[in-house]
Amino acid sequence: MTLSILIWLPLVVAVLGVILGGKIAPKLTVLGTLVTLGIAISFVVRFKSGEDGLQFVTNEAWISELGISYKLGVDGLNVVLILLAAFLFSLSAIFANLREWERPQLFYFWFGIAQTAVLGAFVAQDLILFVAFFDLMLIPFYFLTGIWGSGDRETRVRGTQKLVIYTLVGSLLMLVAAIATGVLAAEQHDTDITYSISALQQLPLSDGSQNWIFLCFAAAFLVKMPAFPLHGWLPDGYKAMPLPALGVFSGVLSKVAAYGFLRIVLPVFPDASVHFQELLLLIALGSILYGSVMAFSAQNVRMVVAFSSVAQMGFITLGIFALNEDGVQGALLQMVNHGLVTVPLFFIVGLLAARAGGSEEIRDLGGIAFRAPVLATLFLIVSLATLAMPGSANFAGEFLILLGVFKAKVAFAFFASIGVALAAVYALRAFIKAMHNRVNPGVDSREVTFRDLAVLIPSVVVILALALYPQFGLEKTETTAKETVAQVQAKTGQLTADKTSEEHQP
Amino acid sequence: MTSALVTAAARGPHIDWAGLSPLVALAAGGVLVLLVGIFLGRSAKHVTPLLAIAALAASIGLSVWQFGESKSIISGALAIDDLTLTLNFILCATGIAAVLLSWRSRAAQVAGHAEYYALLLLSLLGMLVLVGAQNLVTLFVGFELLSIPLYVLCAAEFRREGSLESGLKYLIVGSVGSATLLYGLALIYGATGSTDFAGINDALRDGEIAGDVLMLSGVGLTLVGLAFKASVAPFHQWTPDVYQGAPTPITAFMAVATKVAAFGVLLRLFDVALPTISPDWGPAVAALAAITIIVGNVGALGQTSLKRMLAFSGVAQAGYLLAGVVVGTQLGAKATVFYLVVYAAMNIAAFSVVIARERASIWGDEISAFAGLGRSQPLLAWPLTIAMLGLAGIPVTAGFIGKFYLIDALVSGDYAWLAIVLVIGSMISLGYYLRVIAAMWMGEPEAASEPAAAGPAAPTVAGAPGAPPIMAGGSQEADELVDGVQPEVLGVAWLATAVILFFGIIPSPLFELAGKAGESLTGIF
Amino acid sequence: MLTTYGPAIVFVVLGAVIGGVFVTAGSLLGPKRAGSTREAQVTPYECGLPSEVRGNFRFGISFYLIAMLFILFDIEVIFLYPIAVQLKAFGTFALVETIVFIVLLMVAFVYVWRRGALEWK
Amino acid sequence: MNVILPFAEVGFAEAWWIQILKAVIIFLVGFTMVPLALMLDRKLMGRMQMRYGPNRVGPFGALQPMADIGKLLFKQQFRPRTSVGFLFAVAPAISMVCAAGAFAVIPFGPVVDIWGADVGLYGIDVSIGILFVFAFSALSVYGLMLGGWASGSKYSFLGAMRSAAQLISYEVSMGLSLIGVVITAGTLSLTEIVEAQAGMWYIIPQFVGFIIFLLAAFAETNRPPFDLTEADAELVGGYSTEYGGGRFAAYYAAEYFHLVIASAIAVTMFFGGWMLPFGIDPPQWVDPIVVIVKTVLVVCFFIWARTTFPRPRYDQLMSLGWKILLPLATANALVTAIIVVVTH
Amino acid sequence: MDIGWYLVVSALIFCIGAGGVLTRRNPLVILLCLELMLNAANLSLIAFSRMHGNADGQIFALIVMVVAACEVAVGLGLIVAIFRRKLPIDVDELKELQG
């Protein structure tokens, strides 16, 4: 069983759905995502931790004239993320099934394409293939948001335009950067042109080229995450997106960006990574603080979750650009954690809105826990996970990240810790305002149905499971994480060595 | 002199009829269509397009037969090589599409079927001559043979004022372009003493005329002349007006085929005749390309008429293509050819939908005519969607690969800054391409707004919001609203869409073709 | 060289002189009755009726048509002259070219005829 | 593009004073033929119509044209109020200039030795000879058009338009009709064409061409029966309605000048120029006389036709030009080309 | 052979033509100006042909004449067609299609 099946299956299902019509498509999609999840699990099971390099490699020539290959593979960086993606898509598919959609076959068609694109981006081992999947991811969300999004048509269209244009702008820069990487690497090392990431790792670029290419890549990834100064599309985009799509968007697509840093930027542009480390850390810090503050002051539950994502992604970036093993490990773990909490959170947002007459404004909520203890409990668990309660996997993740940063840049670690505290504030604020207090007159407090639990229970179970056994991911990622940072650390080591030697010379 | 006369007299130039056959097919087709058409009367409506298609198919077939033979025929007047023939494939395919799209158009009916299709074929012949031209004289002849039938075709619907005006505008602007081009060619000839591309190159290589003012102004004027035709900014102002006014099938044809021809000749002229002085023209052309990309994309943003928008988008795309020429390498040539194919497919798909819609909607080619199309007529909406995505350069469409190839060529040709400009242009372009998609899939269908037109209180002021712009001359087909399927239009649209998707996923065959075409420009690397 | 054309200039000049003489003779030699020009002398002659014509009036489309046809056909005649001079020298090749050319010319001619452009209306 | 066309140059050019002298002489000879033709016109026509024609001024009325011209020159000058002054005045002169210019290429003989100097008995002999004639005769349309338009009169303008349409229509046929001659002679130079007729005058092999040329010449020179431009009944006086006095004389003279030129061209192209038939080889001083006599004969033919044929309708004139002469001339050119190549 | 003056004249004519096209309103005049431009090019072609002593330029010029004639014929046809539809013969008044 190859990776090709994993990534193309959802597409096949999507096309089948279109052919078979709107009645069958929803069920078929759930089935498809579950099968995909099964395949993903099988890969994870068969994955040999502690081994160097890629596993389950597929490598075919795609456009041989340009040295582009269809190269897929799994290693420690993406093995867990594949699982996460497959899992979250299954959840969202079930989530989507709980609602009626206009022209459902089209909805699930785009949904399937999205899954293919995301999985493809995760397993692509060719730079251009990655870029292609990365760009492709957006198109389904453009349609999903524009056609089925919430809000009136105008805002919906504006939101989705903003979303796509912002993110594609980044992607297009990345396209130039990717091509430049391949071409310049071939030129500077006088070899045949190749875009295979592992091959490019062996062909480091000169400093000057690395720097501008790095910036292009970073721009693409930071927009997608989104990170603090580049998050302009986020409020409109998130508000407009339909919740199931938003769940995967926030849960998985942002991870693709973070994953991109690990997969491409650190190994291929080590010098530039070191060179721009502080800039990126600054951005990460900015995201954490800005995201937390905004989440705290947001008047809309959905936006609370949205801005908490900004903060969380800030943490992840922070971990990545700690440029050491701890940081990277933490970032990877945190990616999984954040993904796991996002989908249930947005689902809960949906449930809350359903109980508050369709409004997601905080002032329209309140006292929902009154008659819904199960919902309240589940929400609490998820909230606690979000705020990185000690004992949760998130805690482990954030701890590792902070540890990494602490080792690299103490000052940043200090300020980042503030973010941890703020997380508790906004998560609990949202929970309390929504579930407790006076019962808002507009609120109709009722318990979750069994159908709803089909989404909530699995996610909460997984969150809990990971809290108990965070090693599950960590041991798989360990080797690759080491490998990823090895080159960068060599550079930093050099730098510090240089510095120290300079200091020692009076 | 006398001896030269005698030797020439003894032989006369040798004519390779096999090599000439694709051209002969088109010329003969044109003549035949004209004659058959004027003697047939009413049945000409169906016979002439069929004949035209047969001629085009014959030309394609003969090109296939000649493919791979690289030769210079008629004492170096024409090059029948892979570049010419590849471009001929595109041209003839576009021609067939144009014929199919015109089948029910008012333009062909008003102008007379015989004339209409004959002019189309002759224009294509001009394009073919142009892309094969290896001599300044042939170049000019091709250029004019391309243009003059198009002027007439633009005005084909001569009962409608917009069409006539479009024709006249095109004529005036096009003639200024050709005069400028001609003056440039004259100066080049004066500087080098040769009208032959190879001769010019030799003269440039040997002599000290490389930096000659005469030569440089010649190249400059030539570039300007060709820029007019390829609608390269700042010589593009005519494009939206003419595109909007012309009958839509002709607009489609112009948008695609003219550009193919213009870039074919740009490639050959700059890369075969003038590569030696590329440091002189390179920066200028690059600057033009950059300006074109920005101007085209920015201009398209505010348009409400889809035809005008596509016109501006065409300007922008011309900028991308020009970038491929600037590089002056074989890679650049290949990328240009590749992108030309892709560009042709995308535009044909888009214009087919515009045509189908225009015939059915009172809104003509306004973007509002496409509102809700995704729901009411998904068969039409999909091709346009994919064409738009392709033009924007989204993966899985051939547009992505095309842009990729161009950027690749630019970066490896040390024009990374131009690649950035190209990308910035693409970013801007998202703004308007997505708008069309949004209108189709997220807009309210037309039915809701239609009563405004039908009702007695309908505002009659053209251009007033809410008024159908029939009076504005934008919707020429509107007076014969055809509801129902138009199988040939749909067929063209879907075929073009299939091409876009196919080459977006499996681009290798096209790479091979473009590669061969690029390699036939032997003067460069 | 251009000296070959010298006499032609003399001819043109002489023609101009004579033309000039003819044109101006009337005002020099003819009777002058200043201030007494009669109305009938300065109105356009229209068979005795007072002139009604004001500046631009329209005339038949046929004139334009003929003008265009002339431009096209006459220009094509121009092509025939060089080849006629060199026909013997180039032999069969030139003959074939001529035939092709004339056939195309005739196609255009047939077209024009058939479309009724040659009918004077 | 390696074909090298011969440039417009010719073996020799005389000294400048010889050039001027011979040009003046030839022009005077040519211009003398204008009144001659005018008188012939009236006398011959008179005879054919069973009357005397002018017979008062000079012997047999031979000086009548002089008297006419003199009379016209002394007329009062006036012009319509609506006319455009300068153009109105200049237009007749243009006609005159064009006629004079065209006359320059008519050959009256080969290069001869006059008192030790080589002199060509022609104004100029250039390699584009016949095209030169066409050029000037085409320009003469401007004379008519400007005159008609500048008159500011409906009839004048309509007459001018008609004459322009007529002129340009027949110009195509005229050009085509001479192609046969050019093919056979292989040159455009008029002297060379004459010399090429040493064996046989081209009227025999190019009879069809000759007929077409003749018909076209009628139309080109506005001679009856093709003088539709001044069809009195319809258009009053055509383009020259508003002209009187010297200016009318200029038009009138130019018209007869054109007639002389057309006859001379016919002589050159079809009647062997200064050659005599049956191998008679007279001394060189006879050559110009031969040409003049032949020309006068052709002029007589024109006059004969004038009295014989009725004037066609305008549309008949146009269809004759376009629908009969044009295809015929083309066919003639084609057949000539084939025969020449096959027999060459 | 020095052809400087020919080129100067040719350039002048070209500029006059271009200026006319840009500033005049009447399409007929514009058409005439276009002819000027083309003929300017012809003049320089012939001058260059003379300078280089090869006939390419002359052949070119001959072909250009034909092309120019075709252009004029089409232009005239369009203008007449517009004229007969009683449209304003003034390019600035062609308001239908203004960008």
PDB file of N, CA and C in Angstrom, chain A residues 117-140:
ATOM      1  N   ALA A 117      -5.416  17.528  -0.884  1.00  0.00           N
ATOM      2  CA  ALA A 117      -4.363  18.538  -0.963  1.00  0.00           C
ATOM      3  C   ALA A 117      -3.564  18.579   0.320  1.00  0.00           C
ATOM      4  N   VAL A 118      -4.287  18.511   1.455  1.00  0.00           N
ATOM      5  CA  VAL A 118      -3.579  18.614   2.726  1.00  0.00           C
ATOM      6  C   VAL A 118      -2.666  17.404   2.927  1.00  0.00           C
ATOM      7  N   LEU A 119      -3.214  16.229   2.682  1.00  0.00           N
ATOM      8  CA  LEU A 119      -2.387  15.030   2.849  1.00  0.00           C
ATOM      9  C   LEU A 119      -1.207  15.061   1.887  1.00  0.00           C
ATOM     10  N   GLY A 120      -1.499  15.515   0.691  1.00  0.00           N
ATOM     11  CA  GLY A 120      -0.432  15.603  -0.290  1.00  0.00           C
ATOM     12  C   GLY A 120       0.669  16.529   0.180  1.00  0.00           C
ATOM     13  N   ALA A 121       0.275  17.669   0.706  1.00  0.00           N
ATOM     14  CA  ALA A 121       1.286  18.606   1.183  1.00  0.00           C
ATOM     15  C   ALA A 121       2.113  17.988   2.291  1.00  0.00           C
ATOM     16  N   PHE A 122       1.465  17.179   3.126  1.00  0.00           N
ATOM     17  CA  PHE A 122       2.205  16.576   4.234  1.00  0.00           C
ATOM     18  C   PHE A 122       3.223  15.548   3.755  1.00  0.00           C
ATOM     19  N   VAL A 123       2.854  14.775   2.737  1.00  0.00           N
ATOM     20  CA  VAL A 123       3.779  13.691   2.371  1.00  0.00           C
ATOM     21  C   VAL A 123       4.687  14.050   1.187  1.00  0.00           C
ATOM     22  N   ALA A 124       4.449  15.194   0.571  1.00  0.00           N
ATOM     23  CA  ALA A 124       5.274  15.539  -0.592  1.00  0.00           C
ATOM     24  C   ALA A 124       6.724  15.716  -0.171  1.00  0.00           C
ATOM     25  N   GLN A 125       7.600  15.128  -0.945  1.00  0.00           N
ATOM     26  CA  GLN A 125       9.019  15.262  -0.643  1.00  0.00           C
ATOM     27  C   GLN A 125       9.750  15.978  -1.774  1.00  0.00           C
ATOM     28  N   ASP A 126       8.956  16.548  -2.677  1.00  0.00           N
ATOM     29  CA  ASP A 126       9.542  17.341  -3.738  1.00  0.00           C
ATOM     30  C   ASP A 126       9.057  18.764  -3.525  1.00  0.00           C
ATOM     31  N   LEU A 127       9.972  19.679  -3.630  1.00  0.00           N
ATOM     32  CA  LEU A 127       9.652  21.054  -3.290  1.00  0.00           C
ATOM     33  C   LEU A 127       8.456  21.561  -4.096  1.00  0.00           C
ATOM     34  N   ILE A 128       8.490  21.309  -5.394  1.00  0.00           N
ATOM     35  CA  ILE A 128       7.441  21.850  -6.250  1.00  0.00           C
ATOM     36  C   ILE A 128       6.119  21.139  -5.994  1.00  0.00           C
ATOM     37  N   LEU A 129       6.211  19.847  -5.758  1.00  0.00           N
ATOM     38  CA  LEU A 129       5.004  19.104  -5.439  1.00  0.00           C
ATOM     39  C   LEU A 129       4.377  19.674  -4.180  1.00  0.00           C
ATOM     40  N   PHE A 130       5.230  19.994  -3.239  1.00  0.00           N
ATOM     41  CA  PHE A 130       4.740  20.576  -1.993  1.00  0.00           C
ATOM     42  C   PHE A 130       4.040  21.900  -2.279  1.00  0.00           C
ATOM     43  N   VAL A 131       4.708  22.728  -3.074  1.00  0.00           N
ATOM     44  CA  VAL A 131       4.119  24.034  -3.386  1.00  0.00           C
ATOM     45  C   VAL A 131       2.774  23.858  -4.070  1.00  0.00           C
ATOM     46  N   ALA A 132       2.732  22.903  -5.000  1.00  0.00           N
ATOM     47  CA  ALA A 132       1.493  22.688  -5.735  1.00  0.00           C
ATOM     48  C   ALA A 132       0.366  22.307  -4.780  1.00  0.00           C
ATOM     49  N   PHE A 133       0.649  21.355  -3.906  1.00  0.00           N
ATOM     50  CA  PHE A 133      -0.394  20.938  -2.957  1.00  0.00           C
ATOM     51  C   PHE A 133      -0.750  22.082  -2.023  1.00  0.00           C
ATOM     52  N   PHE A 134       0.280  22.823  -1.647  1.00  0.00           N
ATOM     53  CA  PHE A 134       0.069  23.921  -0.715  1.00  0.00           C
ATOM     54  C   PHE A 134      -0.889  24.952  -1.316  1.00  0.00           C
ATOM     55  N   ASP A 135      -0.654  25.257  -2.618  1.00  0.00           N
ATOM     56  CA  ASP A 135      -1.547  26.205  -3.297  1.00  0.00           C
ATOM     57  C   ASP A 135      -2.933  25.615  -3.466  1.00  0.00           C
ATOM     58  N   LEU A 136      -2.952  24.355  -3.802  1.00  0.00           N
ATOM     59  CA  LEU A 136      -4.218  23.707  -4.118  1.00  0.00           C
ATOM     60  C   LEU A 136      -5.138  23.659  -2.911  1.00  0.00           C
ATOM     61  N   MET A 137      -4.532  23.560  -1.714  1.00  0.00           N
ATOM     62  CA  MET A 137      -5.325  23.481  -0.488  1.00  0.00           C
ATOM     63  C   MET A 137      -6.355  24.592  -0.401  1.00  0.00           C
ATOM     64  N   LEU A 138      -5.964  25.759  -0.941  1.00  0.00           N
ATOM     65  CA  LEU A 138      -6.786  26.926  -0.726  1.00  0.00           C
ATOM     66  C   LEU A 138      -8.076  26.898  -1.506  1.00  0.00           C
ATOM     67  N   ILE A 139      -7.986  26.351  -2.719  1.00  0.00           N
ATOM     68  CA  ILE A 139      -9.118  26.474  -3.635  1.00  0.00           C
ATOM     69  C   ILE A 139     -10.391  25.892  -3.027  1.00  0.00           C
ATOM     70  N   PRO A 140     -10.329  24.677  -2.453  1.00  0.00           N
ATOM     71  CA  PRO A 140     -11.572  24.156  -1.863  1.00  0.00           C
ATOM     72  C   PRO A 140     -12.111  25.071  -0.788  1.00  0.00           C
TER      73      PRO A 140
END
